[in-house]
Amino acid sequence: MDCWLSQSYFEITPLEIGVRIRCADAITSTVFALYQQMTVSSTLHGSNLTLTANIASTNEYAYMVIYAYNSAGTVIKSSDKIKLQNGLNSVSIKNLPETTAYVRTQFTINSGAKSGDVLEIKWTKLEIGSERTMFGQVDAANELLKCQRYYQIRSTGDIPAVDLRPVMAGTPKVDKRSDGNYAYSV
């Protein structure tokens, strides 16, 4: 999940860890502050989905919810709408109907919020199942390595030929091993 949408009522600021949502004006009706829609494949019909968010700072008007929509854009099922508290928050939608075309995860700000009110989200994730689990930060170097190896296998059918020499400030000594891989030392 990486394409979130917002409305002009809010100013969104990326933080070192997470995002800050600030009310630009007083809120006079319930509006979404941040949402994301995801297409649901038939393999997920009948499944449970859980949205978990780690909240760093909130106000009394912030909530989160999951909606299931059919292909006509009508809400056919929703999770409970919960008021956000600092720390871990989660909602689940159980047994997605067969007619579910997409789900929408949503953070809302209800009427009564004032200009300058803030909601800070450290992280959020949507997962299959009804139990929440902690978010594990992905090691970018290992993910890149997996991508490079996957590309090499898919394009050549062979992994030992992958040359994953790192770019280094010093000049390393490179030894080609008998298995076709490389060993590096400085």
PDB file of C-alpha atoms in Angstrom:
ATOM      1  CA  MET A   1       0.000   0.000   0.000  1.00  0.00           C
ATOM      2  CA  ASP A   2       1.658   3.187  -1.054  1.00  0.00           C
ATOM      3  CA  CYS A   3      -0.819   5.520  -2.779  1.00  0.00           C
ATOM      4  CA  TRP A   4      -2.788   7.457  -0.168  1.00  0.00           C
ATOM      5  CA  LEU A   5      -5.235  10.267  -0.946  1.00  0.00           C
ATOM      6  CA  SER A   6      -6.353  13.225   1.131  1.00  0.00           C
ATOM      7  CA  GLN A   7      -8.598  16.290   0.888  1.00  0.00           C
ATOM      8  CA  SER A   8      -7.791  19.995   0.827  1.00  0.00           C
ATOM      9  CA  TYR A   9      -9.024  20.363   4.427  1.00  0.00           C
ATOM     10  CA  PHE A  10      -5.713  18.890   5.566  1.00  0.00           C
ATOM     11  CA  GLU A  11      -1.992  19.537   5.296  1.00  0.00           C
ATOM     12  CA  ILE A  12       0.027  16.305   5.058  1.00  0.00           C
ATOM     13  CA  THR A  13       3.661  16.402   6.176  1.00  0.00           C
ATOM     14  CA  PRO A  14       6.048  13.430   5.937  1.00  0.00           C
ATOM     15  CA  LEU A  15       7.971  12.809   9.160  1.00  0.00           C
ATOM     16  CA  GLU A  16      11.149  10.838   9.766  1.00  0.00           C
ATOM     17  CA  ILE A  17       8.879   8.011  10.891  1.00  0.00           C
ATOM     18  CA  GLY A  18       5.341   8.394   9.593  1.00  0.00           C
ATOM     19  CA  VAL A  19       3.143  11.271   8.564  1.00  0.00           C
ATOM     20  CA  ARG A  20       1.460  14.291  10.210  1.00  0.00           C
ATOM     21  CA  ILE A  21      -2.081  15.270   9.206  1.00  0.00           C
ATOM     22  CA  ARG A  22      -2.996  18.805  10.308  1.00  0.00           C
ATOM     23  CA  CYS A  23      -6.423  20.402   9.934  1.00  0.00           C
ATOM     24  CA  ALA A  24      -6.021  23.465   7.709  1.00  0.00           C
ATOM     25  CA  ASP A  25      -9.495  24.713   8.721  1.00  0.00           C
ATOM     26  CA  ALA A  26     -12.154  23.869  11.276  1.00  0.00           C
ATOM     27  CA  ILE A  27     -14.001  20.686  10.283  1.00  0.00           C
ATOM     28  CA  THR A  28     -17.805  21.053  10.165  1.00  0.00           C
ATOM     29  CA  SER A  29     -18.702  17.565   8.884  1.00  0.00           C
ATOM     30  CA  THR A  30     -17.100  14.122   8.934  1.00  0.00           C
ATOM     31  CA  VAL A  31     -14.454  13.956   6.190  1.00  0.00           C
ATOM     32  CA  PHE A  32     -11.714  11.522   5.310  1.00  0.00           C
ATOM     33  CA  ALA A  33      -8.241  12.771   6.162  1.00  0.00           C
ATOM     34  CA  LEU A  34      -6.399   9.946   4.438  1.00  0.00           C
ATOM     35  CA  TYR A  35      -7.631   6.925   2.505  1.00  0.00           C
ATOM     36  CA  GLN A  36      -6.533   4.197   0.143  1.00  0.00           C
ATOM     37  CA  GLN A  37      -8.551   1.917  -2.146  1.00  0.00           C
ATOM     38  CA  MET A  38      -7.377  -1.557  -3.108  1.00  0.00           C
ATOM     39  CA  THR A  39      -8.891  -3.958  -5.611  1.00  0.00           C
ATOM     40  CA  VAL A  40      -9.925  -7.285  -4.084  1.00  0.00           C
ATOM     41  CA  SER A  41      -9.296 -10.498  -6.016  1.00  0.00           C
ATOM     42  CA  SER A  42     -11.718 -13.402  -5.702  1.00  0.00           C
ATOM     43  CA  THR A  43      -9.142 -15.284  -3.612  1.00  0.00           C
ATOM     44  CA  LEU A  44      -9.800 -12.826  -0.754  1.00  0.00           C
ATOM     45  CA  HIS A  45     -13.580 -13.292  -0.736  1.00  0.00           C
ATOM     46  CA  GLY A  46     -14.562 -14.862   2.573  1.00  0.00           C
ATOM     47  CA  SER A  47     -11.328 -13.656   4.238  1.00  0.00           C
ATOM     48  CA  ASN A  48     -10.895 -11.324   7.183  1.00  0.00           C
ATOM     49  CA  LEU A  49      -8.852  -8.118   6.804  1.00  0.00           C
ATOM     50  CA  THR A  50      -7.249  -6.178   9.656  1.00  0.00           C
ATOM     51  CA  LEU A  51      -6.043  -2.583   9.517  1.00  0.00           C
ATOM     52  CA  THR A  52      -3.497  -1.699  12.200  1.00  0.00           C
ATOM     53  CA  ALA A  53      -2.066   1.760  12.835  1.00  0.00           C
ATOM     54  CA  ASN A  54       0.530   2.983  15.300  1.00  0.00           C
ATOM     55  CA  ILE A  55      -0.577   6.462  16.326  1.00  0.00           C
ATOM     56  CA  ALA A  56       2.022   8.882  17.718  1.00  0.00           C
ATOM     57  CA  SER A  57      -0.386  11.748  18.429  1.00  0.00           C
ATOM     58  CA  THR A  58      -4.116  12.164  17.967  1.00  0.00           C
ATOM     59  CA  ASN A  59      -7.079  14.365  18.782  1.00  0.00           C
ATOM     60  CA  GLU A  60     -10.573  13.527  19.980  1.00  0.00           C
ATOM     61  CA  TYR A  61     -12.020  13.690  16.444  1.00  0.00           C
ATOM     62  CA  ALA A  62      -9.832  11.092  14.654  1.00  0.00           C
ATOM     63  CA  TYR A  63     -11.184   7.658  13.667  1.00  0.00           C
ATOM     64  CA  MET A  64     -10.283   4.767  11.353  1.00  0.00           C
ATOM     65  CA  VAL A  65     -12.408   2.230   9.463  1.00  0.00           C
ATOM     66  CA  ILE A  66     -12.349  -0.314   6.587  1.00  0.00           C
ATOM     67  CA  TYR A  67     -15.137  -0.338   3.970  1.00  0.00           C
ATOM     68  CA  ALA A  68     -15.916  -3.073   1.407  1.00  0.00           C
ATOM     69  CA  TYR A  69     -17.515  -1.908  -1.865  1.00  0.00           C
ATOM     70  CA  ASN A  70     -19.206  -3.761  -4.712  1.00  0.00           C
ATOM     71  CA  SER A  71     -18.482  -2.970  -8.377  1.00  0.00           C
ATOM     72  CA  ALA A  72     -21.235  -0.294  -8.397  1.00  0.00           C
ATOM     73  CA  GLY A  73     -19.384   1.623  -5.658  1.00  0.00           C
ATOM     74  CA  THR A  74     -21.878   0.844  -2.897  1.00  0.00           C
ATOM     75  CA  VAL A  75     -20.659   0.041   0.621  1.00  0.00           C
ATOM     76  CA  ILE A  76     -21.644  -3.573   1.314  1.00  0.00           C
ATOM     77  CA  LYS A  77     -19.804  -4.125   4.591  1.00  0.00           C
ATOM     78  CA  SER A  78     -17.629  -2.192   7.029  1.00  0.00           C
ATOM     79  CA  SER A  79     -15.543  -2.704  10.124  1.00  0.00           C
ATOM     80  CA  ASP A  80     -16.320  -0.910  13.352  1.00  0.00           C
ATOM     81  CA  LYS A  81     -15.288   2.740  13.230  1.00  0.00           C
ATOM     82  CA  ILE A  82     -12.936   3.279  16.167  1.00  0.00           C
ATOM     83  CA  LYS A  83     -11.748   6.451  17.841  1.00  0.00           C
ATOM     84  CA  LEU A  84      -7.952   6.599  17.600  1.00  0.00           C
ATOM     85  CA  GLN A  85      -5.808   6.482  20.723  1.00  0.00           C
ATOM     86  CA  ASN A  86      -2.034   6.909  21.043  1.00  0.00           C
ATOM     87  CA  GLY A  87      -0.306   3.578  20.384  1.00  0.00           C
ATOM     88  CA  LEU A  88      -1.621   0.566  18.463  1.00  0.00           C
ATOM     89  CA  ASN A  89      -5.159   0.667  17.049  1.00  0.00           C
ATOM     90  CA  SER A  90      -6.799  -1.963  14.863  1.00  0.00           C
ATOM     91  CA  VAL A  91     -10.085  -2.734  13.140  1.00  0.00           C
ATOM     92  CA  SER A  92     -11.135  -5.880  11.285  1.00  0.00           C
ATOM     93  CA  ILE A  93     -13.667  -6.575   8.598  1.00  0.00           C
ATOM     94  CA  LYS A  94     -14.756 -10.192   8.770  1.00  0.00           C
ATOM     95  CA  ASN A  95     -15.754 -12.530   5.961  1.00  0.00           C
ATOM     96  CA  LEU A  96     -15.479 -10.285   2.880  1.00  0.00           C
ATOM     97  CA  PRO A  97     -18.622 -10.808   0.767  1.00  0.00           C
ATOM     98  CA  GLU A  98     -18.336 -12.541  -2.629  1.00  0.00           C
ATOM     99  CA  THR A  99     -19.454  -9.302  -4.312  1.00  0.00           C
ATOM    100  CA  THR A 100     -16.560  -7.239  -2.894  1.00  0.00           C
ATOM    101  CA  ALA A 101     -14.759  -5.434  -5.725  1.00  0.00           C
ATOM    102  CA  TYR A 102     -12.478  -3.236  -3.598  1.00  0.00           C
ATOM    103  CA  VAL A 103     -11.798  -2.182  -0.021  1.00  0.00           C
ATOM    104  CA  ARG A 104     -11.069   1.275   1.277  1.00  0.00           C
ATOM    105  CA  THR A 105      -9.022   1.897   4.422  1.00  0.00           C
ATOM    106  CA  GLN A 106      -9.747   5.296   5.849  1.00  0.00           C
ATOM    107  CA  PHE A 107      -8.688   7.715   8.565  1.00  0.00           C
ATOM    108  CA  THR A 108     -11.437  10.274   9.213  1.00  0.00           C
ATOM    109  CA  ILE A 109     -11.687  13.514  11.139  1.00  0.00           C
ATOM    110  CA  ASN A 110     -15.149  14.239  12.523  1.00  0.00           C
ATOM    111  CA  SER A 111     -16.852  17.617  12.834  1.00  0.00           C
ATOM    112  CA  GLY A 112     -15.617  19.643  15.779  1.00  0.00           C
ATOM    113  CA  ALA A 113     -11.914  19.452  14.911  1.00  0.00           C
ATOM    114  CA  LYS A 114     -10.295  22.873  14.894  1.00  0.00           C
ATOM    115  CA  SER A 115      -7.726  24.406  12.596  1.00  0.00           C
ATOM    116  CA  GLY A 116      -4.318  23.160  13.732  1.00  0.00           C
ATOM    117  CA  ASP A 117      -5.554  19.880  15.260  1.00  0.00           C
ATOM    118  CA  VAL A 118      -3.063  17.114  14.451  1.00  0.00           C
ATOM    119  CA  LEU A 119      -3.063  13.367  13.824  1.00  0.00           C
ATOM    120  CA  GLU A 120       0.362  11.689  13.554  1.00  0.00           C
ATOM    121  CA  ILE A 121       0.553   8.151  12.179  1.00  0.00           C
ATOM    122  CA  LYS A 122       3.851   6.284  12.660  1.00  0.00           C
ATOM    123  CA  TRP A 123       2.840   3.372  10.432  1.00  0.00           C
ATOM    124  CA  THR A 124      -0.194   1.535   9.171  1.00  0.00           C
ATOM    125  CA  LYS A 125      -0.711  -1.812   7.510  1.00  0.00           C
ATOM    126  CA  LEU A 126      -3.524  -3.915   6.119  1.00  0.00           C
ATOM    127  CA  GLU A 127      -3.199  -7.661   6.437  1.00  0.00           C
ATOM    128  CA  ILE A 128      -5.172 -10.817   5.835  1.00  0.00           C
ATOM    129  CA  GLY A 129      -6.549 -12.297   9.052  1.00  0.00           C
ATOM    130  CA  SER A 130      -8.233 -10.986  12.165  1.00  0.00           C
ATOM    131  CA  GLU A 131      -5.153 -10.672  14.383  1.00  0.00           C
ATOM    132  CA  ARG A 132      -2.951  -7.600  14.374  1.00  0.00           C
ATOM    133  CA  THR A 133       0.787  -8.062  14.090  1.00  0.00           C
ATOM    134  CA  MET A 134       3.615  -5.597  14.589  1.00  0.00           C
ATOM    135  CA  PHE A 135       5.117  -3.811  11.638  1.00  0.00           C
ATOM    136  CA  GLY A 136       8.654  -4.925  10.812  1.00  0.00           C
ATOM    137  CA  GLN A 137      10.787  -2.339   9.043  1.00  0.00           C
ATOM    138  CA  VAL A 138      12.122  -3.819   5.820  1.00  0.00           C
ATOM    139  CA  ASP A 139      15.891  -3.783   5.357  1.00  0.00           C
ATOM    140  CA  ALA A 140      16.271  -1.926   2.059  1.00  0.00           C
ATOM    141  CA  ALA A 141      19.637  -3.536   1.207  1.00  0.00           C
ATOM    142  CA  ASN A 142      18.233  -7.073   1.542  1.00  0.00           C
ATOM    143  CA  GLU A 143      15.121  -6.169  -0.460  1.00  0.00           C
ATOM    144  CA  LEU A 144      17.307  -4.785  -3.261  1.00  0.00           C
ATOM    145  CA  LEU A 145      19.435  -7.924  -3.183  1.00  0.00           C
ATOM    146  CA  LYS A 146      16.306 -10.091  -3.499  1.00  0.00           C
ATOM    147  CA  CYS A 147      15.115  -8.002  -6.454  1.00  0.00           C
ATOM    148  CA  GLN A 148      18.476  -8.259  -8.202  1.00  0.00           C
ATOM    149  CA  ARG A 149      18.626 -12.008  -7.715  1.00  0.00           C
ATOM    150  CA  TYR A 150      15.009 -12.470  -8.822  1.00  0.00           C
ATOM    151  CA  TYR A 151      15.701 -10.431 -11.976  1.00  0.00           C
ATOM    152  CA  GLN A 152      18.837 -12.455 -12.700  1.00  0.00           C
ATOM    153  CA  ILE A 153      17.048 -15.797 -12.264  1.00  0.00           C
ATOM    154  CA  ARG A 154      14.073 -14.665 -14.383  1.00  0.00           C
ATOM    155  CA  SER A 155      16.275 -13.285 -17.168  1.00  0.00           C
ATOM    156  CA  THR A 156      19.002 -15.964 -17.289  1.00  0.00           C
ATOM    157  CA  GLY A 157      17.649 -18.928 -15.330  1.00  0.00           C
ATOM    158  CA  ASP A 158      20.915 -18.989 -13.360  1.00  0.00           C
ATOM    159  CA  ILE A 159      21.965 -17.343 -10.088  1.00  0.00           C
ATOM    160  CA  PRO A 160      25.749 -17.997  -9.805  1.00  0.00           C
ATOM    161  CA  ALA A 161      26.411 -15.555 -12.641  1.00  0.00           C
ATOM    162  CA  VAL A 162      25.029 -12.630 -10.628  1.00  0.00           C
ATOM    163  CA  ASP A 163      27.722 -10.038 -10.068  1.00  0.00           C
ATOM    164  CA  LEU A 164      26.636  -8.098  -7.006  1.00  0.00           C
ATOM    165  CA  ARG A 165      29.849  -6.189  -6.499  1.00  0.00           C
ATOM    166  CA  PRO A 166      29.261  -3.277  -4.133  1.00  0.00           C
ATOM    167  CA  VAL A 167      30.361   0.255  -4.909  1.00  0.00           C
ATOM    168  CA  MET A 168      33.021   1.096  -2.333  1.00  0.00           C
ATOM    169  CA  ALA A 169      35.181   4.093  -1.498  1.00  0.00           C
ATOM    170  CA  GLY A 170      38.259   1.860  -1.232  1.00  0.00           C
ATOM    171  CA  THR A 171      39.313  -0.616  -3.867  1.00  0.00           C
ATOM    172  CA  PRO A 172      38.467  -4.107  -2.676  1.00  0.00           C
ATOM    173  CA  LYS A 173      40.318  -7.276  -3.563  1.00  0.00           C
ATOM    174  CA  VAL A 174      37.928  -9.406  -5.616  1.00  0.00           C
ATOM    175  CA  ASP A 175      38.342 -13.172  -5.786  1.00  0.00           C
ATOM    176  CA  LYS A 176      36.142 -15.337  -7.964  1.00  0.00           C
ATOM    177  CA  ARG A 177      35.162 -18.451  -6.039  1.00  0.00           C
ATOM    178  CA  SER A 178      34.879 -21.939  -7.520  1.00  0.00           C
ATOM    179  CA  ASP A 179      31.073 -21.768  -7.308  1.00  0.00           C
ATOM    180  CA  GLY A 180      31.051 -18.745  -9.637  1.00  0.00           C
ATOM    181  CA  ASN A 181      30.340 -16.147  -6.936  1.00  0.00           C
ATOM    182  CA  TYR A 182      32.713 -13.438  -5.738  1.00  0.00           C
ATOM    183  CA  ALA A 183      34.487 -12.858  -2.414  1.00  0.00           C
ATOM    184  CA  TYR A 184      35.496  -9.345  -1.391  1.00  0.00           C
ATOM    185  CA  SER A 185      38.058  -8.034   1.057  1.00  0.00           C
ATOM    186  CA  VAL A 186      39.660  -4.650   1.640  1.00  0.00           C
TER     187      VAL A 186
END
